[in-house]
């Protein structure tokens, strides 16, 4: 009996499985009982089984070892204790995510057309014009259904009081969904008996849903779909190959594609050129088309923007959608929901301060030691200041950066991310985690059942990125009613 | 059903060529090393023929002053400046396989990696004779394991066809080169010496792992005519030229748009079927033609299936996209290095063979560059 929930240290924060009084949360009883019933040997055997499954299934992620020295593939870090969410709560979250993404897509479409949102004074146009991801080249283009961000990955966190917040919306090329799918496969191999105890909603329809979403972007009856990857050296290459295979789509690099004088996109095959109708692109905007963006890019396809503007090929996600994937725009999302949908936001934002507005900036500068300051256009945790953990000198330096370019920063109070029991050696300890669900938008919306739970494996750490020692858990949406 | 991209077809083809090349090179060096130890020291036989076989004499002459055992084995095994060296072949195979993940079975990808790691470690300098001979015997075990696994587990689709095509074209090329050198009468002065009379042809058979098959199939003492017939025409010997060409034809038949390449192979097969030469000089000319025809076939396949993929420019480092490539430029686009290596070889083949022998016997004389020029003007 190695797991004793009585001695589990809930640290006074919100734990996803165990309450402050060391009892299992609603729905988690069976799981806690099964885990506590495992001997040391059995726990080790399950852990080993998970590692073996990951190795034999070839689930890897790529770590950069530095400029010039290339990169290495590591096996995906996985914790065998699943994270549970009740279906009832999830339905609410799911509705909130759909609402957000719909409002954001309306916003992007507006930005590239009439810009009514500025005229109505919801937010000042300067934000957009100075946004790093605003692409004037996209003005006037009308993607089907008015949808620009077809695949969105939003990061959710739960604070100490149990409230779920949206931390950010990744509207450009979010990754991680393949790990969500693989985690479930591993879990089925390692804890088959748990799947008898619970009604767990399956996740494996995602590739089919994604394929349907991509198909809906073309008016061809059975369109040729390709996944455009930067290549094997990209950290998400595993996922690109995985999704292409699961969708029976073609995995291509930029050099496999060409835009003809007819402004159609073709791929080079041994049978000659084959026309491409939909491109699920996993490379950033600026590398898409050297004729329009970065002229040095060899990852993209010359003329691709031409073909897209002419309506000859669908791009998912659409170029320019990153304009809404900006941490300062984020602070306006509740307003955008009210403005475009005439609804109240279902999911709250983390309270945020815009450094561009003087009174809020002053508050941020006075309280740097309590706040997390984020640059508008970075992802993966780069360029952030975590006030409570930073040195006085770092805070001073950051204050100067904020003053030099206030548009580029926003700040939030430091959240006490919720924890979940995580297997460390042969016992469980609480570790902080977040959750990234994926939202598809095409002819209709779809939200994954759960998403990818990422865990900070180091004690006390809130850094969940796999490149920085983060792990992951299978995420169960559990239905108690059925 | 998805389409077969030109780019991945090209990599599968070169994976097939490099693996075959690695295996042949390992066997060639290892067999010849053992044979040379049988010869009395006064015999003039040197290591030069091995350099001739790989067709990179010019490169060799540029960096080495004499074809000693140490120089030649180093050049053939782990000299990065020799595009056809064993280590380069293995490294190019690995670079190709890395970009074929999802197409080549994962286990086979791992086997290629293991081969690479083994070769890099076990063939590093300084390379003692003992370590060298052990490692060279092991390399074919690795390559056989890769091919065996692929054959038994991989979808036999277009990529598989291209992989096998690469195997067989490389094999046809290598077989013709090994015979070529066997025909070169380097032991002319000493063939009367009874125990060494058949050593040259025995070495050729061993280099192609065909000595045992020869005894079963031919039942005639080793002699030039019988060995030539066996290695060129035998339909059952997997490393005979006839077998490799037939397999090449079968591989092409499974592919679309194959008319031009098929015509070339069939022309070559007819030429081979009509072979009845006995004069070494004529035989060498015939073999030279075979190699040139094979180079043409390679070009034809590239033009038909890979043309657009070949035009790609090498991927640059773009830090924002988190792309990092090995600094080595050959690794950035491994398929191209192979083609370069081959054209060098083909150019080398076009020089008049009589001059080549002269250059071989007196390597110190600087006749090579002028003959290379002549060779070029001839083509």
Coordinates of C-alpha atoms in Angstrom, one line a residue, chain A residues 128-477:
Chain A
X128 CA -4.1 46.2 -34.8
X129 CA -1.9 48.3 -37.0
X130 CA 1.0 47.8 -34.7
X131 CA 0.3 44.1 -34.1
X132 CA 3.2 41.9 -35.3
X133 CA 0.7 39.4 -36.8
X134 CA -1.5 41.8 -38.6
X135 CA -1.1 41.1 -42.4
X136 CA -2.4 43.9 -44.7
X137 CA -2.0 41.3 -47.5
X138 CA -5.1 39.6 -46.1
X139 CA -7.4 42.6 -46.4
X140 CA -10.5 41.7 -48.4
X141 CA -10.0 38.0 -48.5
X142 CA -13.1 36.0 -47.5
X143 CA -12.4 32.5 -46.3
X144 CA -15.4 30.2 -46.2
X145 CA -17.8 30.6 -43.3
X146 CA -15.8 33.7 -42.3
X147 CA -13.6 31.4 -40.3
X148 CA -9.9 32.2 -40.1
X149 CA -8.7 30.1 -37.1
X150 CA -9.9 26.6 -38.0
X151 CA -7.8 24.9 -35.3
X152 CA -7.5 26.7 -32.0
X153 CA -5.8 25.5 -28.9
X154 CA -6.8 27.4 -25.8
X155 CA -4.9 27.1 -22.5
X156 CA -7.1 26.7 -19.4
X157 CA -6.0 27.0 -15.8
X158 CA -7.8 26.5 -12.5
X159 CA -7.1 28.9 -9.7
X160 CA -7.1 28.1 -6.0
X161 CA -10.8 28.8 -5.6
X162 CA -11.6 26.2 -8.3
X163 CA -12.5 28.7 -11.0
X164 CA -11.4 27.8 -14.5
X165 CA -9.9 30.7 -16.6
X166 CA -8.7 31.0 -20.1
X167 CA -5.1 31.9 -20.0
X168 CA -4.6 32.3 -23.7
X169 CA -5.9 31.4 -27.1
X170 CA -3.5 29.9 -29.6
X171 CA -5.0 30.7 -32.9
X172 CA -2.1 30.2 -35.3
X173 CA -0.6 26.7 -35.3
X174 CA -1.3 25.2 -31.9
X175 CA 0.2 21.8 -31.3
X176 CA -0.2 19.0 -28.8
X177 CA -3.3 17.2 -30.0
X178 CA -1.5 14.1 -31.1
X179 CA -0.2 13.7 -27.6
X180 CA -3.7 13.9 -26.2
X181 CA -4.6 11.0 -28.5
X182 CA -1.5 9.0 -27.7
X183 CA -1.9 9.5 -24.0
X184 CA -5.3 7.8 -24.1
X185 CA -3.8 4.8 -26.0
X186 CA -1.1 4.4 -23.5
X187 CA -3.6 4.6 -20.6
X188 CA -5.7 1.9 -22.1
X189 CA -2.7 -0.4 -22.2
X190 CA -1.6 0.4 -18.7
X191 CA -4.9 0.6 -16.8
X192 CA -7.4 -1.4 -18.7
X193 CA -9.4 -2.1 -15.6
X194 CA -10.1 1.6 -14.9
X195 CA -11.9 1.8 -18.2
X196 CA -14.4 -0.7 -16.8
X197 CA -15.0 1.5 -13.7
X198 CA -15.8 4.6 -15.6
X199 CA -17.7 6.0 -18.5
X200 CA -14.9 7.9 -20.2
X201 CA -15.6 9.9 -23.3
X202 CA -13.5 8.8 -26.2
X203 CA -11.1 11.3 -27.8
X204 CA -10.0 9.3 -30.8
X205 CA -12.5 10.9 -33.2
X206 CA -10.4 14.0 -33.5
X207 CA -8.5 13.1 -36.7
X208 CA -11.8 12.3 -38.4
X209 CA -13.3 15.6 -37.1
X210 CA -10.3 17.5 -38.3
X211 CA -10.5 15.9 -41.7
X212 CA -14.2 16.8 -42.0
X213 CA -13.4 20.3 -40.9
X214 CA -10.7 20.6 -43.6
X215 CA -12.9 19.0 -46.2
X216 CA -15.7 21.6 -45.5
X217 CA -13.3 24.3 -46.5
X218 CA -13.3 23.2 -50.2
X219 CA -16.2 23.0 -52.6
X220 CA -14.6 20.0 -54.4
X221 CA -16.4 16.8 -53.6
X222 CA -13.4 14.9 -52.3
X223 CA -10.7 17.5 -52.0
X224 CA -6.9 16.7 -51.9
X225 CA -5.8 17.6 -48.4
X226 CA -2.1 18.0 -47.4
X227 CA -0.4 18.7 -44.1
X228 CA 2.4 21.2 -44.7
X229 CA 5.3 20.7 -42.3
X230 CA 8.6 22.6 -41.9
X231 CA 10.2 19.2 -41.9
X232 CA 11.8 16.6 -39.6
X233 CA 13.7 19.2 -37.5
X234 CA 10.6 20.9 -36.3
X235 CA 9.6 20.1 -32.7
X236 CA 6.1 19.1 -33.7
X237 CA 7.1 16.9 -36.7
X238 CA 5.9 13.8 -34.9
X239 CA 2.4 15.4 -34.7
X240 CA 2.4 16.5 -38.3
X241 CA 3.2 13.0 -39.5
X242 CA 0.8 11.5 -37.0
X243 CA -2.2 13.7 -38.1
X244 CA -1.4 13.3 -41.8
X245 CA -1.4 9.5 -41.4
X246 CA -4.5 9.4 -39.3
X247 CA -6.4 11.6 -41.8
X248 CA -5.0 9.8 -44.8
X249 CA -3.7 13.1 -46.0
X250 CA -0.4 13.8 -47.6
X251 CA 2.4 15.0 -45.5
X252 CA 4.4 17.6 -47.6
X253 CA 7.1 20.1 -47.2
X254 CA 7.1 23.4 -49.1
X255 CA 9.4 22.1 -51.8
X256 CA 6.8 19.4 -52.6
X257 CA 4.4 22.1 -53.7
X258 CA 4.3 24.5 -56.5
X259 CA 1.9 27.2 -57.6
X260 CA 1.3 27.1 -61.4
X261 CA 0.7 30.1 -63.7
X262 CA -3.0 29.2 -63.3
X263 CA -2.7 30.1 -59.6
X264 CA -3.5 26.6 -58.6
X265 CA -1.4 24.6 -56.1
X266 CA 0.1 21.4 -57.2
X267 CA 2.3 18.8 -55.4
X268 CA 5.1 16.9 -57.2
X269 CA 4.4 13.2 -57.3
X270 CA 5.9 10.4 -59.3
X271 CA 2.8 10.5 -61.5
X272 CA 3.3 14.2 -62.2
X273 CA 1.6 17.2 -60.7
X274 CA -1.5 16.6 -58.5
X275 CA -3.7 19.5 -57.6
X276 CA -4.1 20.4 -53.9
X277 CA -7.3 21.8 -52.5
X278 CA -6.8 22.2 -48.8
X279 CA -3.5 22.9 -46.9
X280 CA -3.4 22.3 -43.2
X281 CA -0.3 24.3 -42.7
X282 CA 1.9 23.9 -39.7
X283 CA 4.4 26.6 -40.6
X284 CA 4.1 30.2 -39.5
X285 CA 2.7 33.0 -41.7
X286 CA 6.0 34.6 -42.4
X287 CA 7.4 31.5 -43.9
X288 CA 4.3 30.6 -46.1
X289 CA 5.2 32.5 -49.2
X290 CA 8.6 34.0 -50.0
X291 CA 6.9 36.2 -52.7
X292 CA 4.9 38.0 -50.0
X293 CA 6.5 37.5 -46.7
X294 CA 10.0 36.5 -45.7
X295 CA 11.9 36.3 -49.0
X296 CA 14.5 34.0 -47.5
X297 CA 12.0 31.3 -46.5
X298 CA 12.5 28.0 -48.2
X299 CA 9.9 26.3 -46.0
X300 CA 7.0 27.9 -47.9
X301 CA 5.7 27.9 -51.4
X302 CA 6.2 30.9 -53.8
X303 CA 2.8 32.1 -55.0
X304 CA 0.8 30.4 -52.2
X305 CA -0.8 33.7 -51.1
X306 CA -1.8 34.4 -54.8
X307 CA -3.5 31.0 -55.0
X308 CA -5.2 31.5 -51.6
X309 CA -6.5 35.0 -52.5
X310 CA -7.8 33.7 -55.8
X311 CA -9.8 31.1 -53.8
X312 CA -8.0 28.2 -55.4
X313 CA -6.8 26.7 -52.2
X314 CA -7.9 26.8 -48.6
X315 CA -5.4 27.5 -45.9
X316 CA -6.0 26.3 -42.4
X317 CA -5.4 28.3 -40.4
X318 CA -5.8 31.3 -42.6
X319 CA -2.8 33.7 -42.9
X320 CA -3.2 36.7 -40.7
X321 CA -5.3 35.0 -38.0
X322 CA -2.6 35.6 -35.5
X323 CA -3.8 39.2 -35.2
X324 CA -6.2 37.9 -32.6
X325 CA -3.5 35.8 -30.9
X326 CA -2.0 38.7 -29.1
X327 CA -1.9 39.0 -25.4
X328 CA -3.2 42.5 -25.4
X329 CA -6.1 41.7 -27.8
X330 CA -6.7 38.8 -25.3
X331 CA -7.7 41.4 -22.7
X332 CA -10.6 42.5 -25.0
X333 CA -12.0 39.0 -25.6
X334 CA -14.9 39.4 -23.2
X335 CA -15.8 42.7 -24.9
X336 CA -15.6 41.1 -28.3
X337 CA -18.0 38.3 -27.2
X338 CA -20.5 40.8 -26.1
X339 CA -20.0 42.9 -29.2
X340 CA -20.2 40.2 -31.9
X341 CA -22.4 37.6 -30.3
X342 CA -24.5 39.7 -27.9
X343 CA -23.9 37.2 -25.2
X344 CA -22.2 37.2 -21.8
X345 CA -18.9 35.4 -21.7
X346 CA -19.3 31.8 -20.4
X347 CA -15.6 31.4 -19.5
X348 CA -13.8 34.2 -17.7
X349 CA -10.4 35.7 -18.7
X350 CA -7.7 35.9 -16.1
X351 CA -7.9 39.5 -14.8
X352 CA -5.4 41.5 -16.9
X353 CA -3.8 44.9 -17.0
X354 CA -2.9 46.7 -20.2
X355 CA 0.4 48.5 -19.9
X356 CA -0.6 50.9 -22.7
X357 CA -3.2 52.5 -20.5
X358 CA -1.6 54.8 -18.0
X359 CA -3.4 54.0 -14.8
X360 CA -3.1 50.3 -15.4
X361 CA 0.5 50.6 -16.3
X362 CA 1.2 52.5 -13.1
X363 CA -0.4 49.8 -11.2
X364 CA 1.7 47.2 -13.0
X365 CA 4.9 49.1 -12.4
X366 CA 4.1 49.5 -8.7
X367 CA 3.2 45.8 -8.3
X368 CA 5.8 44.0 -10.4
X369 CA 6.7 41.7 -7.6
X370 CA 3.2 40.3 -7.5
X371 CA 2.4 40.1 -11.2
X372 CA 3.3 38.0 -14.3
X373 CA 4.1 40.3 -17.2
X374 CA 3.8 38.9 -20.7
X375 CA 4.8 40.3 -24.1
X376 CA 2.0 40.6 -26.7
X377 CA 3.4 38.2 -29.3
X378 CA 5.4 35.4 -27.8
X379 CA 4.5 31.9 -27.2
X380 CA 6.0 29.0 -25.2
X381 CA 6.6 31.2 -22.1
X382 CA 9.4 33.2 -23.8
X383 CA 10.1 36.8 -22.8
X384 CA 7.9 36.7 -19.6
X385 CA 8.5 38.2 -16.2
X386 CA 7.3 36.1 -13.3
X387 CA 7.4 38.9 -10.7
X388 CA 7.3 37.0 -7.5
X389 CA 10.2 34.8 -8.6
X390 CA 12.3 37.5 -10.3
X391 CA 15.2 39.3 -8.8
X392 CA 15.0 43.0 -8.1
X393 CA 17.4 43.7 -11.0
X394 CA 15.3 41.6 -13.4
X395 CA 12.2 43.5 -12.3
X396 CA 14.0 46.9 -12.8
X397 CA 15.1 45.8 -16.3
X398 CA 11.6 44.7 -17.2
X399 CA 10.1 48.0 -16.0
X400 CA 12.3 49.8 -18.4
X401 CA 11.2 47.5 -21.2
X402 CA 7.6 48.2 -20.4
X403 CA 8.1 51.9 -20.4
X404 CA 9.9 51.8 -23.7
X405 CA 7.1 49.8 -25.4
X406 CA 4.0 49.7 -23.3
X407 CA 1.9 48.4 -26.3
X408 CA 3.8 45.2 -26.1
X409 CA 3.0 44.2 -22.6
X410 CA 0.1 43.1 -20.4
X411 CA 0.2 41.8 -16.8
X412 CA -1.8 39.4 -14.7
X413 CA -1.8 38.4 -11.1
X414 CA 0.1 35.2 -10.5
X415 CA -2.4 32.4 -10.4
X416 CA -2.0 29.5 -8.1
X417 CA -2.5 26.8 -10.7
X418 CA -4.4 23.7 -9.5
X419 CA -2.5 20.5 -8.8
X420 CA -3.2 16.8 -9.3
X421 CA -1.5 13.7 -7.8
X422 CA 1.5 12.7 -9.8
X423 CA 3.6 9.7 -9.4
X424 CA 7.0 10.6 -8.1
X425 CA 9.2 7.6 -7.5
X426 CA 6.8 5.3 -5.7
X427 CA 4.4 7.8 -4.1
X428 CA 2.1 10.6 -5.3
X429 CA 2.8 14.2 -4.8
X430 CA 0.8 17.2 -6.0
X431 CA 2.1 18.9 -9.2
X432 CA 0.7 22.0 -11.0
X433 CA -1.0 21.5 -14.3
X434 CA -3.0 23.2 -17.1
X435 CA -5.2 22.0 -19.9
X436 CA -5.2 22.6 -23.6
X437 CA -8.4 21.7 -25.4
X438 CA -8.6 22.1 -29.2
X439 CA -11.5 23.8 -31.0
X440 CA -12.2 23.1 -34.6
X441 CA -14.2 25.6 -36.7
X442 CA -15.4 25.0 -40.3
X443 CA -18.9 24.3 -41.4
X444 CA -19.4 23.7 -37.7
X445 CA -17.6 23.7 -34.4
X446 CA -16.1 20.9 -32.5
X447 CA -14.4 20.8 -29.1
X448 CA -12.2 17.9 -28.0
X449 CA -13.4 15.8 -25.1
X450 CA -10.9 17.2 -22.6
X451 CA -7.6 18.0 -24.2
X452 CA -3.9 17.8 -23.4
X453 CA -3.1 18.1 -19.7
X454 CA 0.4 19.3 -19.1
X455 CA 2.1 18.9 -15.7
X456 CA 5.1 20.7 -14.3
X457 CA 7.1 17.7 -13.0
X458 CA 9.4 19.7 -10.7
X459 CA 8.0 20.4 -7.3
X460 CA 6.4 23.8 -7.0
X461 CA 7.1 24.7 -10.6
X462 CA 4.4 26.1 -12.8
X463 CA 6.3 25.6 -16.1
X464 CA 4.5 22.9 -17.9
X465 CA 6.3 23.1 -21.3
X466 CA 7.7 19.7 -22.3
X467 CA 10.9 21.4 -23.5
X468 CA 11.4 22.6 -19.9
X469 CA 10.8 19.4 -17.9
X470 CA 7.0 19.3 -18.3
X471 CA 5.1 16.0 -18.4
X472 CA 1.6 15.1 -19.4
X473 CA -1.5 13.2 -18.2
X474 CA -4.4 11.5 -19.8
X475 CA -7.5 13.7 -19.4
X476 CA -10.8 12.0 -18.7
X477 CA -14.1 13.6 -19.2

